Short mmCIF file of C-alpha atoms and ligand atoms in Angstrom, two decimals:
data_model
loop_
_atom_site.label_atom_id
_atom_site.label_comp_id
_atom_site.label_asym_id
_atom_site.label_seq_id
_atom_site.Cartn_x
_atom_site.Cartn_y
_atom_site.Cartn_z
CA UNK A 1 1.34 4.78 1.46
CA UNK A 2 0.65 8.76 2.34
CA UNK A 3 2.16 10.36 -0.98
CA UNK A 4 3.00 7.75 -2.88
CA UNK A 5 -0.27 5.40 -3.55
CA UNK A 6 -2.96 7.91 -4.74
CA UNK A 7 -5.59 6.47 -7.76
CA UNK A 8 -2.71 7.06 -9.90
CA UNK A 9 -0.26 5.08 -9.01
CA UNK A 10 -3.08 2.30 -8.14
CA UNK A 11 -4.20 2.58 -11.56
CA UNK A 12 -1.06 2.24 -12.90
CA UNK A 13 -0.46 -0.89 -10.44
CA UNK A 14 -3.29 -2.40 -11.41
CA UNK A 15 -1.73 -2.83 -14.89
CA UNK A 16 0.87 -4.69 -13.81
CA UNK A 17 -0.92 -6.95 -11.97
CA UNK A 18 -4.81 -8.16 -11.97
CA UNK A 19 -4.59 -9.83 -8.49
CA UNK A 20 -2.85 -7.95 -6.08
CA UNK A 21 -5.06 -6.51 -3.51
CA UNK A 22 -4.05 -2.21 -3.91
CA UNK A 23 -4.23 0.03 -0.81
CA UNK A 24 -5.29 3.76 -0.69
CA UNK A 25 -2.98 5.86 1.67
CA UNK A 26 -4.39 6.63 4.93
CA UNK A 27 -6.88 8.82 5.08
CA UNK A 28 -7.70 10.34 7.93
CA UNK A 29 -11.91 10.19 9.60
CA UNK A 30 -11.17 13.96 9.91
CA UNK A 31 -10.69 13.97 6.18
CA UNK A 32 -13.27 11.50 5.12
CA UNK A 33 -16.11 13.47 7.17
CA UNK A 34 -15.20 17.28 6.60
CA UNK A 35 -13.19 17.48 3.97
CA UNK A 36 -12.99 17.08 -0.09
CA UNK A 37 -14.57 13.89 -0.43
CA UNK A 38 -14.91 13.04 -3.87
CA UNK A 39 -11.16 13.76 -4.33
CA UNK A 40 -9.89 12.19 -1.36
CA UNK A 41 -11.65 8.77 -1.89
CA UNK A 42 -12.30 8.68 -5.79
CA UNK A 43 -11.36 5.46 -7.61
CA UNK A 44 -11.28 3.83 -11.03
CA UNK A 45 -13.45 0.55 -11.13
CA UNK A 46 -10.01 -0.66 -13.01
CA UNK A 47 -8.67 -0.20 -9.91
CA UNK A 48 -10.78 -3.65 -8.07
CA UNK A 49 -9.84 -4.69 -5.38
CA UNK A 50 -8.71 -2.22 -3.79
CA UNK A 51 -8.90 -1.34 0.20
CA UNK A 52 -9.04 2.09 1.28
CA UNK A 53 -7.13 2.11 4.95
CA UNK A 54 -8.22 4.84 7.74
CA UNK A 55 -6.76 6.61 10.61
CA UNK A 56 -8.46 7.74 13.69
CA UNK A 57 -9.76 6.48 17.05
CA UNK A 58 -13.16 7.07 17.62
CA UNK A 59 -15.53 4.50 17.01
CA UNK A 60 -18.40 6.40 15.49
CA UNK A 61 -16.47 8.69 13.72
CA UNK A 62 -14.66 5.26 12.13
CA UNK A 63 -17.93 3.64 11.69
CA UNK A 64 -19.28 6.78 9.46
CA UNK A 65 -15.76 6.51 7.47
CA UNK A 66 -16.78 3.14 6.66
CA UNK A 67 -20.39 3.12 5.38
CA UNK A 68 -18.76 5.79 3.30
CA UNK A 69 -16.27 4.16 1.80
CA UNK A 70 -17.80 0.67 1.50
CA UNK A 71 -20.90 2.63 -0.07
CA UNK A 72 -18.33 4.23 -3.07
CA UNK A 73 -17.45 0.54 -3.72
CA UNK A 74 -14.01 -0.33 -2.07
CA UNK A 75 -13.65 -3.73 -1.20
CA UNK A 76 -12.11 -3.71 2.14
CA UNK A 77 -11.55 -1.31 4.91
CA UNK A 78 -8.29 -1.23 6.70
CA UNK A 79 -7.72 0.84 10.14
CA UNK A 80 -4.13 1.73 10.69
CA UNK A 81 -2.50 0.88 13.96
CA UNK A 82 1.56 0.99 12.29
CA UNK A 83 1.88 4.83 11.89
CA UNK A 84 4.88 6.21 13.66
CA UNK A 85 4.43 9.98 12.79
CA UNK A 86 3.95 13.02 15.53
CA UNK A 87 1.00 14.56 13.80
CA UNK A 88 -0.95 11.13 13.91
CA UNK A 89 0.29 10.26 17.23
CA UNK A 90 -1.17 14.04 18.44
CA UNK A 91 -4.51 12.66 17.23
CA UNK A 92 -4.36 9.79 18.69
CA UNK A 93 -3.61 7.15 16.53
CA UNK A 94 -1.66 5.41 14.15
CA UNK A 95 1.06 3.09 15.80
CA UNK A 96 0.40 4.57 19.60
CA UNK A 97 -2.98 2.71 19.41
CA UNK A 98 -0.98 -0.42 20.01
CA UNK A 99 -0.76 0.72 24.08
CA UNK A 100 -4.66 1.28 23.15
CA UNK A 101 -5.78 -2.19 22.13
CA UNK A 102 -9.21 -1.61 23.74
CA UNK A 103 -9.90 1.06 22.03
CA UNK A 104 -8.88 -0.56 18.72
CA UNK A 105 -11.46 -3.68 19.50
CA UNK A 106 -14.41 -0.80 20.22
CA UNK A 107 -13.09 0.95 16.78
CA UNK A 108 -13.37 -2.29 14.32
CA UNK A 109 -16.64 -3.71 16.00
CA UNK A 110 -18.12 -0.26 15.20
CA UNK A 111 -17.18 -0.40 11.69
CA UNK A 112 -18.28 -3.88 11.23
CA UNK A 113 -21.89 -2.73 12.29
CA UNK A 114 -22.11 -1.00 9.16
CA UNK A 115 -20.63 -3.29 6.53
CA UNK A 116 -20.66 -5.94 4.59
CA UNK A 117 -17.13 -5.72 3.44
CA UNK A 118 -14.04 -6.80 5.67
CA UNK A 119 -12.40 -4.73 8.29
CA UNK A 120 -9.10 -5.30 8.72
CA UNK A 121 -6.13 -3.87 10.97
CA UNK A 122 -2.64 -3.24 10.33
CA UNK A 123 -0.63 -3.27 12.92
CA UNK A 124 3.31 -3.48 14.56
CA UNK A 125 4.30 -6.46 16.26
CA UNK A 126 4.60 -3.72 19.40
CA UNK A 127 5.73 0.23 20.27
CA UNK A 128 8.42 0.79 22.52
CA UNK A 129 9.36 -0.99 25.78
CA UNK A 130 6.11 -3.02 24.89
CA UNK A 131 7.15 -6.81 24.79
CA UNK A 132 5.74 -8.04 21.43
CA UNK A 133 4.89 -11.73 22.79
CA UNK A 134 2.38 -9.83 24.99
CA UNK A 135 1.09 -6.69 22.63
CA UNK A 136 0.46 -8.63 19.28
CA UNK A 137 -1.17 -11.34 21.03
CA UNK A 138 -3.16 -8.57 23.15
CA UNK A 139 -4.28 -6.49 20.17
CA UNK A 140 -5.25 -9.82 18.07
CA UNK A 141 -7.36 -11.59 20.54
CA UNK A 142 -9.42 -8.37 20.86
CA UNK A 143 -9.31 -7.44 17.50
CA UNK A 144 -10.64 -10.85 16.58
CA UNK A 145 -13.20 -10.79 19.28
CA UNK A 146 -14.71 -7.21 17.59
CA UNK A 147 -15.10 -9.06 14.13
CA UNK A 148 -11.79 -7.98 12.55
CA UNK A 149 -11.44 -10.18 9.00
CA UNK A 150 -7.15 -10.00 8.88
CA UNK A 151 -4.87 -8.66 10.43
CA UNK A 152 -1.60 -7.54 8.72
CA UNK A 153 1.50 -6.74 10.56
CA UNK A 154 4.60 -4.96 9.92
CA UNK A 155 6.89 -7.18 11.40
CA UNK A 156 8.67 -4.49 13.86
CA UNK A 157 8.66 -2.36 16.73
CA UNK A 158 8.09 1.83 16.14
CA UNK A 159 9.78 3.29 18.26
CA UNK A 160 7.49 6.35 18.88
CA UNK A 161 9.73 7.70 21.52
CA UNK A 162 13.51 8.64 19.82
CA UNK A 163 12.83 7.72 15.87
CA UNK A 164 11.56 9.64 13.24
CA UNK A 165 9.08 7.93 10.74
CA UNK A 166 11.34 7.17 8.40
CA UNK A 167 14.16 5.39 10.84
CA UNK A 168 10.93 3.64 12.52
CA UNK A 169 10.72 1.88 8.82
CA UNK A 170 13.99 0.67 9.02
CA UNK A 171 15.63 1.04 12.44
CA UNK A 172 13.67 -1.36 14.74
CA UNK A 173 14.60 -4.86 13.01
CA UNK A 174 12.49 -7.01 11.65
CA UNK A 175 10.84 -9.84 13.87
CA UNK A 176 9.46 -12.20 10.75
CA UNK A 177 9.16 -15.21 13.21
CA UNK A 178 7.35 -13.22 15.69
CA UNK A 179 4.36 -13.03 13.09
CA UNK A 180 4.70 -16.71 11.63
CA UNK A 181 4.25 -17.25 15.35
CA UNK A 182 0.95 -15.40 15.50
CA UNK A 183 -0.26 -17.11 12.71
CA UNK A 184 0.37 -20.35 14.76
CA UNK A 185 -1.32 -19.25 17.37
CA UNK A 186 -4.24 -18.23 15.09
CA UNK A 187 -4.94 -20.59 12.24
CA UNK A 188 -8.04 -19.14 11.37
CA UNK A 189 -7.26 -15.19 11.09
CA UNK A 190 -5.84 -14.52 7.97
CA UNK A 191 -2.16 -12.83 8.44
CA UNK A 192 -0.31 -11.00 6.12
CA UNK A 193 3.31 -10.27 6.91
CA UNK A 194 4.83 -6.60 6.04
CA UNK A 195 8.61 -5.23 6.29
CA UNK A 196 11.57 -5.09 4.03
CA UNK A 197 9.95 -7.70 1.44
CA UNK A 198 11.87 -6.71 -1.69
CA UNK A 199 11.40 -9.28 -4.16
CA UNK A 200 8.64 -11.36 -5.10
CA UNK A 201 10.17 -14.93 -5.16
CA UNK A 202 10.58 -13.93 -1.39
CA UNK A 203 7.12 -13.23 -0.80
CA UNK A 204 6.32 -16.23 -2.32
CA UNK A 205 8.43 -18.12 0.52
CA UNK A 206 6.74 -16.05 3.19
CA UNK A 207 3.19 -17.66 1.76
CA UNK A 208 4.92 -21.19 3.43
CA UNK A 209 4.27 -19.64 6.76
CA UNK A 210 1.47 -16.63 6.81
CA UNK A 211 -1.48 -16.02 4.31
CA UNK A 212 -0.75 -13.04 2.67
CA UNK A 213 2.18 -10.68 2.27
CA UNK A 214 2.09 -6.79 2.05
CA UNK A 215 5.09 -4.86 -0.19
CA UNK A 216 5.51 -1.52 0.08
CA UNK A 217 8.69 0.73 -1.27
CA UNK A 218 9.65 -2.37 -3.10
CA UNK A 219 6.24 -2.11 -4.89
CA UNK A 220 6.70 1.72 -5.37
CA UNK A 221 9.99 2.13 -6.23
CA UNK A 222 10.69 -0.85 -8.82
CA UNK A 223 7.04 -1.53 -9.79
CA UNK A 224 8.41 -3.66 -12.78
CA UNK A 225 8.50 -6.43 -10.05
CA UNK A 226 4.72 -6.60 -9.80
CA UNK A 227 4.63 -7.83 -13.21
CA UNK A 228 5.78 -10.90 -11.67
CA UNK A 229 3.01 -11.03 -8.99
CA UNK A 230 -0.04 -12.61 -11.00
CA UNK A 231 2.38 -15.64 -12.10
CA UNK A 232 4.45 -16.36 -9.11
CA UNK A 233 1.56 -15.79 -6.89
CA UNK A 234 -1.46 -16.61 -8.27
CA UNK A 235 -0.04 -19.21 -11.14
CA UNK A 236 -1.62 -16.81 -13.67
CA UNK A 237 -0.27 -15.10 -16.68
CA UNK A 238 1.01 -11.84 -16.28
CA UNK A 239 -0.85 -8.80 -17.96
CA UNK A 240 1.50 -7.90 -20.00
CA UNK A 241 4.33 -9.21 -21.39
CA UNK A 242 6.86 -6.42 -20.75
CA UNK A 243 6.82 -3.03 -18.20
CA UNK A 244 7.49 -1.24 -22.17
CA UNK A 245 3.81 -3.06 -23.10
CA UNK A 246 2.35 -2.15 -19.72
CA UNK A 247 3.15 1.61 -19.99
CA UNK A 248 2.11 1.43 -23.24
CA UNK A 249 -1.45 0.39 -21.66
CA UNK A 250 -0.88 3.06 -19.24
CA UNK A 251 -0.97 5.65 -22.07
CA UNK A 252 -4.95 6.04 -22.42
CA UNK A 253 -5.23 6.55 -19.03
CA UNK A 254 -3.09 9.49 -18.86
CA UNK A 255 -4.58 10.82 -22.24
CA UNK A 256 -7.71 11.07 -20.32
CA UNK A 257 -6.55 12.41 -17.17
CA UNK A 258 -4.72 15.17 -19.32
CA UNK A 259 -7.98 15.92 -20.69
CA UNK A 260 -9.34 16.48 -17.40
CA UNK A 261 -6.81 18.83 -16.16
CA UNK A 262 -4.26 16.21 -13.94
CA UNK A 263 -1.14 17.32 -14.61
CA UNK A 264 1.65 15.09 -16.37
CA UNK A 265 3.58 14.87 -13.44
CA UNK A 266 1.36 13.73 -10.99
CA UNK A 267 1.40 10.64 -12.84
CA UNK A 268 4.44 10.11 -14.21
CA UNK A 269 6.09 10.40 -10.57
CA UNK A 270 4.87 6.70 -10.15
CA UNK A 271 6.53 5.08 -13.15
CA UNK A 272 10.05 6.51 -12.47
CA UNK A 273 11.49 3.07 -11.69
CA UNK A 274 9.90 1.11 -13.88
CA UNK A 275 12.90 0.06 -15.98
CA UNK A 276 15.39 -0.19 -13.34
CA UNK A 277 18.15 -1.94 -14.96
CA UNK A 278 16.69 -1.95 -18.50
CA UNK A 279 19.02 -0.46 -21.29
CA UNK A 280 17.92 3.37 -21.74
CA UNK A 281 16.10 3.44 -18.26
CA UNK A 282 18.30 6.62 -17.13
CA UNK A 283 17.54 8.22 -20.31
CA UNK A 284 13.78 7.38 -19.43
CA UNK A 285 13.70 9.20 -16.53
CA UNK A 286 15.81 11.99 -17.27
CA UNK A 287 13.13 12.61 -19.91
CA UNK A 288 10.51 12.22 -17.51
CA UNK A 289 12.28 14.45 -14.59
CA UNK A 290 12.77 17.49 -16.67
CA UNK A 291 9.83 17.47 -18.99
CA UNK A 292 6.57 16.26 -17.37
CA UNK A 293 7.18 19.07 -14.87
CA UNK A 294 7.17 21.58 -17.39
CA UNK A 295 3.78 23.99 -17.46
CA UNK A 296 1.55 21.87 -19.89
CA UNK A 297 3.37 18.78 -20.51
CA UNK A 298 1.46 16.65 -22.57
CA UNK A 299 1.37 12.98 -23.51
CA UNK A 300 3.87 13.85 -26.17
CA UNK A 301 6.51 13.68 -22.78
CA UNK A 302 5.52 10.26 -21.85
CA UNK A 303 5.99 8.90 -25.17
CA UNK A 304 9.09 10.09 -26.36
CA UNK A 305 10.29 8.62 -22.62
CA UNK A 306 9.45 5.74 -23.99
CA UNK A 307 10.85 5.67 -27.17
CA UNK A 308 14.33 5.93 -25.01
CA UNK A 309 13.61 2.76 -23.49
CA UNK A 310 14.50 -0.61 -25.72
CA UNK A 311 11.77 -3.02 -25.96
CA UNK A 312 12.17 -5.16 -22.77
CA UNK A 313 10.53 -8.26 -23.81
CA UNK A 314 13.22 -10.41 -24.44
CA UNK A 315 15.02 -9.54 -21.23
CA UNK A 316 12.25 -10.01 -19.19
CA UNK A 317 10.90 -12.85 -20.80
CA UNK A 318 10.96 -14.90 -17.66
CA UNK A 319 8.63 -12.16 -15.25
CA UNK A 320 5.75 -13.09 -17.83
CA UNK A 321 6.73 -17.06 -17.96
C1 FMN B 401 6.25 7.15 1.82
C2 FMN B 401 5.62 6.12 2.72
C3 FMN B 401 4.32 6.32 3.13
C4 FMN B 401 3.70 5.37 3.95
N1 FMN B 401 2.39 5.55 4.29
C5 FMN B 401 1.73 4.57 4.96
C6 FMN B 401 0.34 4.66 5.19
O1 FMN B 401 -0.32 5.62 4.78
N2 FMN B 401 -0.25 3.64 5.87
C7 FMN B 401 0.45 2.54 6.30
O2 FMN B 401 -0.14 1.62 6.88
N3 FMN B 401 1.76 2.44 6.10
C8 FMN B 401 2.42 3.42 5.43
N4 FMN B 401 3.76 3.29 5.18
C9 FMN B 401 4.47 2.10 5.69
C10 FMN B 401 4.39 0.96 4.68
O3 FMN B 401 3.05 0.60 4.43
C11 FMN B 401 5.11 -0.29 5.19
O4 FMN B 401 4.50 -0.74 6.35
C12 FMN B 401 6.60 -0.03 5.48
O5 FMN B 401 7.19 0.78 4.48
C13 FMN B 401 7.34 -1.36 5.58
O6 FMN B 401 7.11 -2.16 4.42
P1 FMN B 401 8.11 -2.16 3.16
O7 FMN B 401 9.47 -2.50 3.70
O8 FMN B 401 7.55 -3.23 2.24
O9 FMN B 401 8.07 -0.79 2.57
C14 FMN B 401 4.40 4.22 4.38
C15 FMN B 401 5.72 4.03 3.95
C16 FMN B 401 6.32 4.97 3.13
C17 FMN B 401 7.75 4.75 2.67
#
């Protein structure tokens, strides 16, 4: 997500669960092949597996994108056909590929020339006055045809004509049945389902009827719920037995990130909600808010943050069970 899941926040992720497949934010082929590479596409091996997803619409330019990106190590390549925004629809793609699904097929059996890894798409079930019956099936059966390894769909319309992003995220309503259709239709394609999945235990129910299930804000903004994900998902334990213990891990990280001039903040922005509902949680990020901001905020911030917050364990006991 553009913003919001940089290395950071995937690192950080990662510690709160060992399975989870992570996603980059889009990056753009324009951005990949001309501009800072090594700082828009650097990861952490901690950060395994994680899928780096694209924009653009032309196949070559795609298919350079990624050999890059499968040659710095990521595990899977993902082309984005959901993005609502003006600026991506100006350069042609994002969401308004969905009226484009030609073009789509040409643009993942170009990458797949060059890797080894899996190409995926993500996808809407359908923009505008399209009829969703007709322009998921379209898209998938030539998707499929060019080689794609999963498809994973955000389980509404964008409307690209009348909504802004953000009311294309929660405007068009949610079609889940539309997509446990699809995977129906295609037992062999591995589907994962995307849109308004807030809690865990309800991905978990989704897994009855698709293969995979994508969270996003939930994810973001209360990432203590992916301390659940290794358990309820996978049926392993969880990394750690408390968000307190998993910040706690988180605390090296940022020591050396400090040392190599990140600033405080651009961390800390991704742990805000990580104690939603724990006693001393406002206190946390009042801390945070007002003093990782601050012109050479150290780790000294982070940890007195933490000393606000009481030691979780007990209450959520039952995430690690
Ligand atoms: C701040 C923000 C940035 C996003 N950036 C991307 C992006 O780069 N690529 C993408 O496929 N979807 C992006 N999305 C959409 C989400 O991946 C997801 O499809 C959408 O939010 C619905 O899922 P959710 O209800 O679990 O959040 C973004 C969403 C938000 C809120």
């Amino acid at each position: 997500m553009m913003e919001w899941t940089d290395r950071h926040c995937r690192f950080f992720h990662r510690l709160l669960t060992r399975r989870a497949l992570l996603y980059t934010e889009m990056i753009t082929t324009g951005a990949v092949l001309r501009g800072d590479r090594t700082r828009l596409l650097a990861f952490d091996p901690a950060e395994h597996p994680v899928a780096v997803q694209l924009g653009g619409s032309d196949p070559r330019a795609l298919a350079e994108c990624a050999r890059i990106c499968a040659d710095l190590g990521y595990d899977e390549i993902n082309l984005n056909v959901g993005c609502p925004s003006d600026r991506v629809r100006e350069g042609r793609f994002g969401a308004c590929l969905m009226a484009e699904p030609q073009l789509v097929g040409e643009c993942v059996a170009e990458m797949k020339v060059g890797v080894t890894i899996p190409v995926t798409v993500k996808c809407r079930i359908g923009i505008d006055e399209q009829d969703p019956q007709e322009s998921l099936d379209t898209l998938t059966r030539i998707v499929v045809a060019a080689g794609a390894d999963a498809l994973i769909v955000h389980a509404r319309k964008a409307w690209l004509d009348g909504l802004s992003p953000r009311e294309n995220r929660d405007i068009p309503p949610l079609d889940y049945h539309r997509v446990y259709r699809l995977k129906r239709a295609w037992p062999d394609l591995h589907i994962s389902i995307n849109g308004g999945i807030a809690r865990v235990e309800d991905a978990a129910a989704h897994l009855s009827a698709v293969d995979g299930v994508m969270m996003g804000r939930a994810a973001y903004q209360e990432p203590w719920r992916l301390l659940a994900v290794d358990s309820l998902i996978y049926g392993a334990p969880a990394p750690y037995a408390s968000p307190k213990a998993a910040l706690e891990a988180f605390i090296p990280y940022v020591e050396r990130e400090l040392a190599r001039g990140t600033r405080l903040h651009a961390m800390t922005r991704h742990i805000l909600g990580l104690f939603q509902g724990v006693p001393g949680a406002r206190a946390f990020r009042r801390h945070i808010a007002i003093n990782a901001v601050k012109p050479g905020a150290g780790i000294a911030v982070l940890r007195d943050a933490l000393s606000l917050v009481v030691d979780a364990r007990a209450e959520l006991a039952h995430i690690a069970a």
